[in-house]
Amino acid sequence: MKQTPPPDQTTHPTLDQVVSCLSGYDPDALPVAQAQQIIRSFVLPLHAVEKVAIRSALDRVLAADIVSPINVPAHDNSAMDGFAFASAELAGDAPLSLRVVGTSYAGRAYDGPVGPGECVRIMTGAVMPEGCDTVVPQEFTSQSDTASVMLPPNVVRPGDNRRLAGEDLAAGQPALARGKILRPADLGLLASLGVAEVPVQRRLRVAFFSTGDELRSIGEPLDEGCVYDSNRYTLYGMLRRLGCDIIDMGVVADDPAALEAAFRSACENADAIITSGGVSVGAADYTKQMMAQLGDVTFWKIGMRPGRPMAFGKIHSAGHSAYLFGLPGNPVAVMVTFYFFAREALLHMMGAQVPPLPLFAVRSQGAIRKKPGRTEYQRGILSVAADGSREVRITGAQGSGILRSMSEANCMVVLGHEQGNVQAGDMVEVLPFEGLL
Ligand code: AMP
Ligand code: MG
């Protein structure tokens, strides 16, 4: 019987098609930018939408444009506590005396007339009375009695301290664009529009496991020559931060049957698979063999440090398919390849529209050795120097197995492909780990 391919396979590019568009493609010496470009052209976004209440939409990817159903604010209102009047009253260089005819409170407007020579006491957020277009803040006025108020000349211009209806958002204007990852401000904005539910992309399901016969899980005895599996924990953290649903498949032994079963199960249950270990040259294992056997997977040596070996592609099992990121085994290399390759791809799969990572130029406190012809991701500590300017120093030993370098760091120092040695005082590019949450 002829097997029908899953729907996406009919339009999905193959890796060969993607790389055929690149000049000078060499999988054994692949610059970081080219690897990123290949991943970008290969990975397609998911199309699965669910509706959630706005509180549950935090950190989710908006699946449709939100158009404002109302004017925000709905009415012209005051930006200050003061007195509202018609700017036609403003009398050049002479002081102005106005008779107070009423009060407009936030939520309880003054709805009487305001005649010539009159004003209304008004609170912040209160609706502007009919015919008034200007508010003088209370602190600029003097009052000899409650019935009238004095303004010195030139303290306000026509239209001052008035918020216009729809100035935040006019009805029919796009408020939030599809692909936005919703942050606290966006939840507030949705609430201000009276929107109770929004369409979001369903969470991406990511399965991951570690490979290597030397790996032990926490709780197991640490036999001679063995290490605890730390990669599943850094991956857990990074994937959670990205808002993925995760399937932690543990450590998979270096055994063809176990690996095949793990890859098939991951493929049938997840949108993407992340493995660590077993993709470097000369590894005496079956990981690479199984990856190649189950799909369209390529093996790269990337011009980067740490990192270098990485597998990427898509595997298939029982009518399902999943993108595959075979990350290197070294703990720092796992994090760096995740951040600079997998992260963007996963966001793209989620349908998120995200700007490129923001790199900032700061002064390097010390010299850094660097070979041109590869991109280096050194772990750095960004601090404020005595003169108030920002500077960065690297966190000591930078070996790709030294996870402490990553834990101590608060930023990554990104030294570009062409860059050579850095002298103390030179500017370097950094990517801070944490922003405003
Ligand atoms: P590999 O890429 O499999 O050759 O592994 C490279 C190095 O990373 C070796 O020293 C491994 O012991 C180490 N390693 C691989 N996987 C893990 C893991 N899950 N946790 C900690 N170290 C690992
Ligand atoms: Mg290994």
PDB file of C-alpha atoms and ligand atoms in Angstrom, residues 209-212 214-215 225 227-232 251 276-281 283 285 309 327-331 334 400-401, ligand 1:
ATOM      1  CA  PHE A 209      17.259  13.043  26.231  1.00  0.00           C
ATOM      2  CA  SER A 210      20.920  12.604  26.991  1.00  0.00           C
ATOM      3  CA  THR A 211      23.128   9.994  25.389  1.00  0.00           C
ATOM      4  CA  GLY A 212      26.377   8.527  26.657  1.00  0.00           C
ATOM      5  CA  GLU A 214      29.223   7.454  31.124  1.00  0.00           C
ATOM      6  CA  LEU A 215      26.104   9.347  32.222  1.00  0.00           C
ATOM      7  CA  GLY A 225      34.664   7.256  35.172  1.00  0.00           C
ATOM      8  CA  VAL A 227      29.465  11.871  35.443  1.00  0.00           C
ATOM      9  CA  TYR A 228      26.043  13.037  36.471  1.00  0.00           C
ATOM     10  CA  ASP A 229      23.834  14.052  33.582  1.00  0.00           C
ATOM     11  CA  SER A 230      23.598  17.824  33.864  1.00  0.00           C
ATOM     12  CA  ASN A 231      22.473  18.610  30.324  1.00  0.00           C
ATOM     13  CA  ARG A 232      18.900  17.520  30.924  1.00  0.00           C
ATOM     14  CA  VAL A 251      19.380   9.105  29.732  1.00  0.00           C
ATOM     15  CA  SER A 276      22.947  15.981  23.767  1.00  0.00           C
ATOM     16  CA  GLY A 277      26.118  14.006  23.180  1.00  0.00           C
ATOM     17  CA  GLY A 278      27.180  11.495  20.609  1.00  0.00           C
ATOM     18  CA  VAL A 279      27.473  13.812  17.598  1.00  0.00           C
ATOM     19  CA  SER A 280      31.215  14.519  17.655  1.00  0.00           C
ATOM     20  CA  VAL A 281      33.706  12.776  15.376  1.00  0.00           C
ATOM     21  CA  ALA A 283      32.218   8.843  18.961  1.00  0.00           C
ATOM     22  CA  ASP A 285      28.124   5.223  19.506  1.00  0.00           C
ATOM     23  CA  PRO A 309      29.697  19.288  16.314  1.00  0.00           C
ATOM     24  CA  LEU A 327      23.589  19.121  20.372  1.00  0.00           C
ATOM     25  CA  PRO A 328      27.126  18.330  21.482  1.00  0.00           C
ATOM     26  CA  GLY A 329      27.699  16.672  24.856  1.00  0.00           C
ATOM     27  CA  ASN A 330      29.832  19.210  26.667  1.00  0.00           C
ATOM     28  CA  PRO A 331      27.685  21.126  29.154  1.00  0.00           C
ATOM     29  CA  VAL A 334      24.893  22.423  24.937  1.00  0.00           C
ATOM     30  CA  SER A 400      33.449  23.738  27.206  1.00  0.00           C
ATOM     31  CA  GLY A 401      33.056  21.281  30.083  1.00  0.00           C
TER      32      GLY A 401
HETATM   33  P1  AMP B   1      30.198  13.661  23.485  1.00  0.00           P
HETATM   34  O1  AMP B   1      29.720  14.822  22.670  1.00  0.00           O
HETATM   35  O2  AMP B   1      29.184  12.594  23.648  1.00  0.00           O
HETATM   36  O3  AMP B   1      31.511  13.167  22.987  1.00  0.00           O
HETATM   37  O4  AMP B   1      30.453  14.239  24.946  1.00  0.00           O
HETATM   38  C1  AMP B   1      31.415  15.254  25.179  1.00  0.00           C
HETATM   39  C2  AMP B   1      31.632  15.465  26.653  1.00  0.00           C
HETATM   40  O5  AMP B   1      30.451  15.898  27.277  1.00  0.00           O
HETATM   41  C3  AMP B   1      32.053  14.216  27.400  1.00  0.00           C
HETATM   42  O6  AMP B   1      33.012  14.595  28.375  1.00  0.00           O
HETATM   43  C4  AMP B   1      30.773  13.780  28.081  1.00  0.00           C
HETATM   44  O7  AMP B   1      31.014  13.028  29.255  1.00  0.00           O
HETATM   45  C5  AMP B   1      30.120  15.082  28.397  1.00  0.00           C
HETATM   46  N1  AMP B   1      28.672  14.908  28.452  1.00  0.00           N
HETATM   47  C6  AMP B   1      27.904  14.372  27.461  1.00  0.00           C
HETATM   48  N2  AMP B   1      26.611  14.366  27.825  1.00  0.00           N
HETATM   49  C7  AMP B   1      26.555  14.914  29.066  1.00  0.00           C
HETATM   50  C8  AMP B   1      25.499  15.187  29.976  1.00  0.00           C
HETATM   51  N3  AMP B   1      24.241  14.891  29.664  1.00  0.00           N
HETATM   52  N4  AMP B   1      25.793  15.765  31.165  1.00  0.00           N
HETATM   53  C9  AMP B   1      27.071  16.066  31.477  1.00  0.00           C
HETATM   54  N5  AMP B   1      28.110  15.845  30.659  1.00  0.00           N
HETATM   55  C10 AMP B   1      27.871  15.269  29.465  1.00  0.00           C
END
